[in-house]
């Protein structure tokens, strides 16, 4: 799957976001090595700390379906004029399963950049850090 196709798929998730408080929909698409894609959207909650981001939704869907590895690329998109960067909690959770993940972040106009997760979370703390 091309980077653009993954970005486009993430954009389709914006309409599924539940964002009554922030009015800031986010979509995500997580590509596995075998071509499987898990999508996600952000789901807010009146108790703001219970909100889940789109990228964590996609990752949790993958893990709940038995995936633990093989994650290659993640697209994260929003409607804003700036790139839709993953928050710190998402970066940490993604690092747990895929420290070598490539992350595509897009603006509302469709422009995107691609960076390695290790650049977004330098010196990340993962399973190997516990040994």
mmCIF file with all atom_site columns, C-alpha atoms in Angstrom:
data_model
loop_
_atom_site.group_PDB
_atom_site.id
_atom_site.type_symbol
_atom_site.label_atom_id
_atom_site.label_alt_id
_atom_site.label_comp_id
_atom_site.label_asym_id
_atom_site.label_entity_id
_atom_site.label_seq_id
_atom_site.pdbx_PDB_ins_code
_atom_site.Cartn_x
_atom_site.Cartn_y
_atom_site.Cartn_z
_atom_site.occupancy
_atom_site.B_iso_or_equiv
_atom_site.pdbx_formal_charge
_atom_site.auth_seq_id
_atom_site.auth_comp_id
_atom_site.auth_asym_id
_atom_site.auth_atom_id
_atom_site.pdbx_PDB_model_num
ATOM 1   C CA . UNK A 1 1   ? 0.000   0.000   0.000  1.00 0.00 ? 1   UNK A CA 1
ATOM 2   C CA . UNK A 1 2   ? 1.335   3.411   -0.902 1.00 0.00 ? 2   UNK A CA 1
ATOM 3   C CA . UNK A 1 3   ? 1.798   6.159   1.666  1.00 0.00 ? 3   UNK A CA 1
ATOM 4   C CA . UNK A 1 4   ? -0.939  8.162   -0.077 1.00 0.00 ? 4   UNK A CA 1
ATOM 5   C CA . UNK A 1 5   ? -3.402  5.247   0.054  1.00 0.00 ? 5   UNK A CA 1
ATOM 6   C CA . UNK A 1 6   ? -2.753  4.842   3.784  1.00 0.00 ? 6   UNK A CA 1
ATOM 7   C CA . UNK A 1 7   ? -3.282  8.573   4.341  1.00 0.00 ? 7   UNK A CA 1
ATOM 8   C CA . UNK A 1 8   ? -6.507  8.452   2.309  1.00 0.00 ? 8   UNK A CA 1
ATOM 9   C CA . UNK A 1 9   ? -7.783  5.538   4.389  1.00 0.00 ? 9   UNK A CA 1
ATOM 10  C CA . UNK A 1 10  ? -7.041  7.439   7.600  1.00 0.00 ? 10  UNK A CA 1
ATOM 11  C CA . UNK A 1 11  ? -9.002  10.427  6.258  1.00 0.00 ? 11  UNK A CA 1
ATOM 12  C CA . UNK A 1 12  ? -12.070 8.186   5.823  1.00 0.00 ? 12  UNK A CA 1
ATOM 13  C CA . UNK A 1 13  ? -12.072 7.680   9.595  1.00 0.00 ? 13  UNK A CA 1
ATOM 14  C CA . UNK A 1 14  ? -12.598 11.373  10.428 1.00 0.00 ? 14  UNK A CA 1
ATOM 15  C CA . UNK A 1 15  ? -16.339 11.016  10.009 1.00 0.00 ? 15  UNK A CA 1
ATOM 16  C CA . UNK A 1 16  ? -16.456 8.235   12.583 1.00 0.00 ? 16  UNK A CA 1
ATOM 17  C CA . UNK A 1 17  ? -14.765 10.260  15.318 1.00 0.00 ? 17  UNK A CA 1
ATOM 18  C CA . UNK A 1 18  ? -16.804 11.041  18.423 1.00 0.00 ? 18  UNK A CA 1
ATOM 19  C CA . UNK A 1 19  ? -15.632 14.544  19.319 1.00 0.00 ? 19  UNK A CA 1
ATOM 20  C CA . UNK A 1 20  ? -18.476 16.508  20.980 1.00 0.00 ? 20  UNK A CA 1
ATOM 21  C CA . UNK A 1 21  ? -16.053 18.416  23.238 1.00 0.00 ? 21  UNK A CA 1
ATOM 22  C CA . UNK A 1 22  ? -12.962 19.307  21.195 1.00 0.00 ? 22  UNK A CA 1
ATOM 23  C CA . UNK A 1 23  ? -14.620 19.227  17.759 1.00 0.00 ? 23  UNK A CA 1
ATOM 24  C CA . UNK A 1 24  ? -11.205 17.923  16.567 1.00 0.00 ? 24  UNK A CA 1
ATOM 25  C CA . UNK A 1 25  ? -11.653 14.649  14.647 1.00 0.00 ? 25  UNK A CA 1
ATOM 26  C CA . UNK A 1 26  ? -8.617  12.465  14.064 1.00 0.00 ? 26  UNK A CA 1
ATOM 27  C CA . UNK A 1 27  ? -8.299  9.376   11.900 1.00 0.00 ? 27  UNK A CA 1
ATOM 28  C CA . UNK A 1 28  ? -5.614  6.711   11.798 1.00 0.00 ? 28  UNK A CA 1
ATOM 29  C CA . UNK A 1 29  ? -4.651  3.694   9.704  1.00 0.00 ? 29  UNK A CA 1
ATOM 30  C CA . UNK A 1 30  ? -2.053  1.148   10.870 1.00 0.00 ? 30  UNK A CA 1
ATOM 31  C CA . UNK A 1 31  ? -0.452  -1.019  8.168  1.00 0.00 ? 31  UNK A CA 1
ATOM 32  C CA . UNK A 1 32  ? 0.893   -4.490  8.986  1.00 0.00 ? 32  UNK A CA 1
ATOM 33  C CA . UNK A 1 33  ? 3.624   -6.321  7.078  1.00 0.00 ? 33  UNK A CA 1
ATOM 34  C CA . UNK A 1 34  ? 1.071   -8.741  5.573  1.00 0.00 ? 34  UNK A CA 1
ATOM 35  C CA . UNK A 1 35  ? -0.984  -5.847  4.141  1.00 0.00 ? 35  UNK A CA 1
ATOM 36  C CA . UNK A 1 36  ? -3.685  -5.890  6.814  1.00 0.00 ? 36  UNK A CA 1
ATOM 37  C CA . UNK A 1 37  ? -4.773  -2.413  7.906  1.00 0.00 ? 37  UNK A CA 1
ATOM 38  C CA . UNK A 1 38  ? -6.396  -1.512  11.208 1.00 0.00 ? 38  UNK A CA 1
ATOM 39  C CA . UNK A 1 39  ? -8.171  1.843   11.320 1.00 0.00 ? 39  UNK A CA 1
ATOM 40  C CA . UNK A 1 40  ? -9.119  4.063   14.217 1.00 0.00 ? 40  UNK A CA 1
ATOM 41  C CA . UNK A 1 41  ? -10.715 7.340   15.190 1.00 0.00 ? 41  UNK A CA 1
ATOM 42  C CA . UNK A 1 42  ? -10.644 9.373   18.367 1.00 0.00 ? 42  UNK A CA 1
ATOM 43  C CA . UNK A 1 43  ? -13.421 8.789   20.884 1.00 0.00 ? 43  UNK A CA 1
ATOM 44  C CA . UNK A 1 44  ? -13.898 11.494  23.496 1.00 0.00 ? 44  UNK A CA 1
ATOM 45  C CA . UNK A 1 45  ? -15.524 11.254  26.887 1.00 0.00 ? 45  UNK A CA 1
ATOM 46  C CA . UNK A 1 46  ? -16.977 13.805  29.306 1.00 0.00 ? 46  UNK A CA 1
ATOM 47  C CA . UNK A 1 47  ? -14.287 12.607  31.725 1.00 0.00 ? 47  UNK A CA 1
ATOM 48  C CA . UNK A 1 48  ? -11.535 13.893  29.413 1.00 0.00 ? 48  UNK A CA 1
ATOM 49  C CA . UNK A 1 49  ? -8.870  11.507  30.712 1.00 0.00 ? 49  UNK A CA 1
ATOM 50  C CA . UNK A 1 50  ? -10.951 8.594   29.403 1.00 0.00 ? 50  UNK A CA 1
ATOM 51  C CA . UNK A 1 51  ? -10.655 9.831   25.819 1.00 0.00 ? 51  UNK A CA 1
ATOM 52  C CA . UNK A 1 52  ? -8.790  7.541   23.412 1.00 0.00 ? 52  UNK A CA 1
ATOM 53  C CA . UNK A 1 53  ? -6.849  8.826   20.425 1.00 0.00 ? 53  UNK A CA 1
ATOM 54  C CA . UNK A 1 54  ? -7.258  7.493   16.895 1.00 0.00 ? 54  UNK A CA 1
ATOM 55  C CA . UNK A 1 55  ? -3.810  5.928   16.737 1.00 0.00 ? 55  UNK A CA 1
ATOM 56  C CA . UNK A 1 56  ? -4.286  4.057   20.010 1.00 0.00 ? 56  UNK A CA 1
ATOM 57  C CA . UNK A 1 57  ? -7.711  2.894   18.791 1.00 0.00 ? 57  UNK A CA 1
ATOM 58  C CA . UNK A 1 58  ? -6.087  1.387   15.676 1.00 0.00 ? 58  UNK A CA 1
ATOM 59  C CA . UNK A 1 59  ? -3.331  -0.240  17.747 1.00 0.00 ? 59  UNK A CA 1
ATOM 60  C CA . UNK A 1 60  ? -5.756  -1.666  20.327 1.00 0.00 ? 60  UNK A CA 1
ATOM 61  C CA . UNK A 1 61  ? -7.924  -3.073  17.535 1.00 0.00 ? 61  UNK A CA 1
ATOM 62  C CA . UNK A 1 62  ? -4.861  -4.803  16.075 1.00 0.00 ? 62  UNK A CA 1
ATOM 63  C CA . UNK A 1 63  ? -3.745  -6.222  19.425 1.00 0.00 ? 63  UNK A CA 1
ATOM 64  C CA . UNK A 1 64  ? -7.279  -7.368  20.246 1.00 0.00 ? 64  UNK A CA 1
ATOM 65  C CA . UNK A 1 65  ? -7.249  -9.300  16.953 1.00 0.00 ? 65  UNK A CA 1
ATOM 66  C CA . UNK A 1 66  ? -4.042  -11.106 17.961 1.00 0.00 ? 66  UNK A CA 1
ATOM 67  C CA . UNK A 1 67  ? -1.385  -8.877  16.401 1.00 0.00 ? 67  UNK A CA 1
ATOM 68  C CA . UNK A 1 68  ? 1.686   -8.157  18.479 1.00 0.00 ? 68  UNK A CA 1
ATOM 69  C CA . UNK A 1 69  ? 4.243   -7.304  15.798 1.00 0.00 ? 69  UNK A CA 1
ATOM 70  C CA . UNK A 1 70  ? 4.651   -6.648  12.101 1.00 0.00 ? 70  UNK A CA 1
ATOM 71  C CA . UNK A 1 71  ? 3.446   -3.058  12.272 1.00 0.00 ? 71  UNK A CA 1
ATOM 72  C CA . UNK A 1 72  ? 5.119   -1.070  9.487  1.00 0.00 ? 72  UNK A CA 1
ATOM 73  C CA . UNK A 1 73  ? 3.447   2.300   8.956  1.00 0.00 ? 73  UNK A CA 1
ATOM 74  C CA . UNK A 1 74  ? 0.862   4.438   10.694 1.00 0.00 ? 74  UNK A CA 1
ATOM 75  C CA . UNK A 1 75  ? -1.019  7.360   9.156  1.00 0.00 ? 75  UNK A CA 1
ATOM 76  C CA . UNK A 1 76  ? -2.502  9.996   11.474 1.00 0.00 ? 76  UNK A CA 1
ATOM 77  C CA . UNK A 1 77  ? -4.671  12.733  9.992  1.00 0.00 ? 77  UNK A CA 1
ATOM 78  C CA . UNK A 1 78  ? -6.784  15.656  11.116 1.00 0.00 ? 78  UNK A CA 1
ATOM 79  C CA . UNK A 1 79  ? -8.573  18.667  9.656  1.00 0.00 ? 79  UNK A CA 1
ATOM 80  C CA . UNK A 1 80  ? -6.160  21.246  11.057 1.00 0.00 ? 80  UNK A CA 1
ATOM 81  C CA . UNK A 1 81  ? -3.774  23.538  9.206  1.00 0.00 ? 81  UNK A CA 1
ATOM 82  C CA . UNK A 1 82  ? -0.840  21.954  11.082 1.00 0.00 ? 82  UNK A CA 1
ATOM 83  C CA . UNK A 1 83  ? 0.269   18.335  10.968 1.00 0.00 ? 83  UNK A CA 1
ATOM 84  C CA . UNK A 1 84  ? -1.644  16.001  13.278 1.00 0.00 ? 84  UNK A CA 1
ATOM 85  C CA . UNK A 1 85  ? 1.183   14.752  15.513 1.00 0.00 ? 85  UNK A CA 1
ATOM 86  C CA . UNK A 1 86  ? 0.613   11.793  17.870 1.00 0.00 ? 86  UNK A CA 1
ATOM 87  C CA . UNK A 1 87  ? 0.475   12.780  21.534 1.00 0.00 ? 87  UNK A CA 1
ATOM 88  C CA . UNK A 1 88  ? 3.020   11.482  24.035 1.00 0.00 ? 88  UNK A CA 1
ATOM 89  C CA . UNK A 1 89  ? 0.770   8.682   25.288 1.00 0.00 ? 89  UNK A CA 1
ATOM 90  C CA . UNK A 1 90  ? 0.281   7.425   21.718 1.00 0.00 ? 90  UNK A CA 1
ATOM 91  C CA . UNK A 1 91  ? 3.996   7.602   20.971 1.00 0.00 ? 91  UNK A CA 1
ATOM 92  C CA . UNK A 1 92  ? 4.731   5.529   24.074 1.00 0.00 ? 92  UNK A CA 1
ATOM 93  C CA . UNK A 1 93  ? 2.064   2.935   23.326 1.00 0.00 ? 93  UNK A CA 1
ATOM 94  C CA . UNK A 1 94  ? 3.183   2.585   19.705 1.00 0.00 ? 94  UNK A CA 1
ATOM 95  C CA . UNK A 1 95  ? 6.803   2.210   20.849 1.00 0.00 ? 95  UNK A CA 1
ATOM 96  C CA . UNK A 1 96  ? 5.792   -0.762  23.004 1.00 0.00 ? 96  UNK A CA 1
ATOM 97  C CA . UNK A 1 97  ? 4.862   -2.749  19.902 1.00 0.00 ? 97  UNK A CA 1
ATOM 98  C CA . UNK A 1 98  ? 6.755   -1.120  17.017 1.00 0.00 ? 98  UNK A CA 1
ATOM 99  C CA . UNK A 1 99  ? 9.791   1.035   17.845 1.00 0.00 ? 99  UNK A CA 1
ATOM 100 C CA . UNK A 1 100 ? 10.780  0.960   14.159 1.00 0.00 ? 100 UNK A CA 1
ATOM 101 C CA . UNK A 1 101 ? 7.368   2.154   12.955 1.00 0.00 ? 101 UNK A CA 1
ATOM 102 C CA . UNK A 1 102 ? 7.196   4.787   10.216 1.00 0.00 ? 102 UNK A CA 1
ATOM 103 C CA . UNK A 1 103 ? 4.672   7.506   11.079 1.00 0.00 ? 103 UNK A CA 1
ATOM 104 C CA . UNK A 1 104 ? 2.878   9.583   8.456  1.00 0.00 ? 104 UNK A CA 1
ATOM 105 C CA . UNK A 1 105 ? 1.221   12.743  9.759  1.00 0.00 ? 105 UNK A CA 1
ATOM 106 C CA . UNK A 1 106 ? -1.103  14.833  7.622  1.00 0.00 ? 106 UNK A CA 1
ATOM 107 C CA . UNK A 1 107 ? -2.728  18.231  7.660  1.00 0.00 ? 107 UNK A CA 1
ATOM 108 C CA . UNK A 1 108 ? -6.309  18.867  6.667  1.00 0.00 ? 108 UNK A CA 1
ATOM 109 C CA . UNK A 1 109 ? -5.260  19.812  3.130  1.00 0.00 ? 109 UNK A CA 1
ATOM 110 C CA . UNK A 1 110 ? -3.773  16.327  2.642  1.00 0.00 ? 110 UNK A CA 1
ATOM 111 C CA . UNK A 1 111 ? -0.105  17.307  2.774  1.00 0.00 ? 111 UNK A CA 1
ATOM 112 C CA . UNK A 1 112 ? 1.886   14.872  4.891  1.00 0.00 ? 112 UNK A CA 1
ATOM 113 C CA . UNK A 1 113 ? 5.357   14.092  6.201  1.00 0.00 ? 113 UNK A CA 1
ATOM 114 C CA . UNK A 1 114 ? 6.888   10.761  7.217  1.00 0.00 ? 114 UNK A CA 1
ATOM 115 C CA . UNK A 1 115 ? 9.152   10.245  10.204 1.00 0.00 ? 115 UNK A CA 1
ATOM 116 C CA . UNK A 1 116 ? 10.408  7.239   12.151 1.00 0.00 ? 116 UNK A CA 1
ATOM 117 C CA . UNK A 1 117 ? 8.760   6.749   15.536 1.00 0.00 ? 117 UNK A CA 1
ATOM 118 C CA . UNK A 1 118 ? 12.240  6.709   17.096 1.00 0.00 ? 118 UNK A CA 1
ATOM 119 C CA . UNK A 1 119 ? 12.596  10.343  15.991 1.00 0.00 ? 119 UNK A CA 1
ATOM 120 C CA . UNK A 1 120 ? 9.225   11.235  17.526 1.00 0.00 ? 120 UNK A CA 1
ATOM 121 C CA . UNK A 1 121 ? 10.123  9.417   20.764 1.00 0.00 ? 121 UNK A CA 1
ATOM 122 C CA . UNK A 1 122 ? 13.912  9.490   21.182 1.00 0.00 ? 122 UNK A CA 1
ATOM 123 C CA . UNK A 1 123 ? 15.279  7.231   23.907 1.00 0.00 ? 123 UNK A CA 1
ATOM 124 C CA . UNK A 1 124 ? 11.899  5.521   24.218 1.00 0.00 ? 124 UNK A CA 1
ATOM 125 C CA . UNK A 1 125 ? 11.170  3.185   27.126 1.00 0.00 ? 125 UNK A CA 1
ATOM 126 C CA . UNK A 1 126 ? 10.091  -0.237  25.933 1.00 0.00 ? 126 UNK A CA 1
ATOM 127 C CA . UNK A 1 127 ? 10.131  -3.900  26.960 1.00 0.00 ? 127 UNK A CA 1
ATOM 128 C CA . UNK A 1 128 ? 13.905  -4.139  26.495 1.00 0.00 ? 128 UNK A CA 1
ATOM 129 C CA . UNK A 1 129 ? 14.318  -1.333  29.053 1.00 0.00 ? 129 UNK A CA 1
ATOM 130 C CA . UNK A 1 130 ? 13.026  -3.618  31.802 1.00 0.00 ? 130 UNK A CA 1
ATOM 131 C CA . UNK A 1 131 ? 15.860  -6.166  31.499 1.00 0.00 ? 131 UNK A CA 1
#
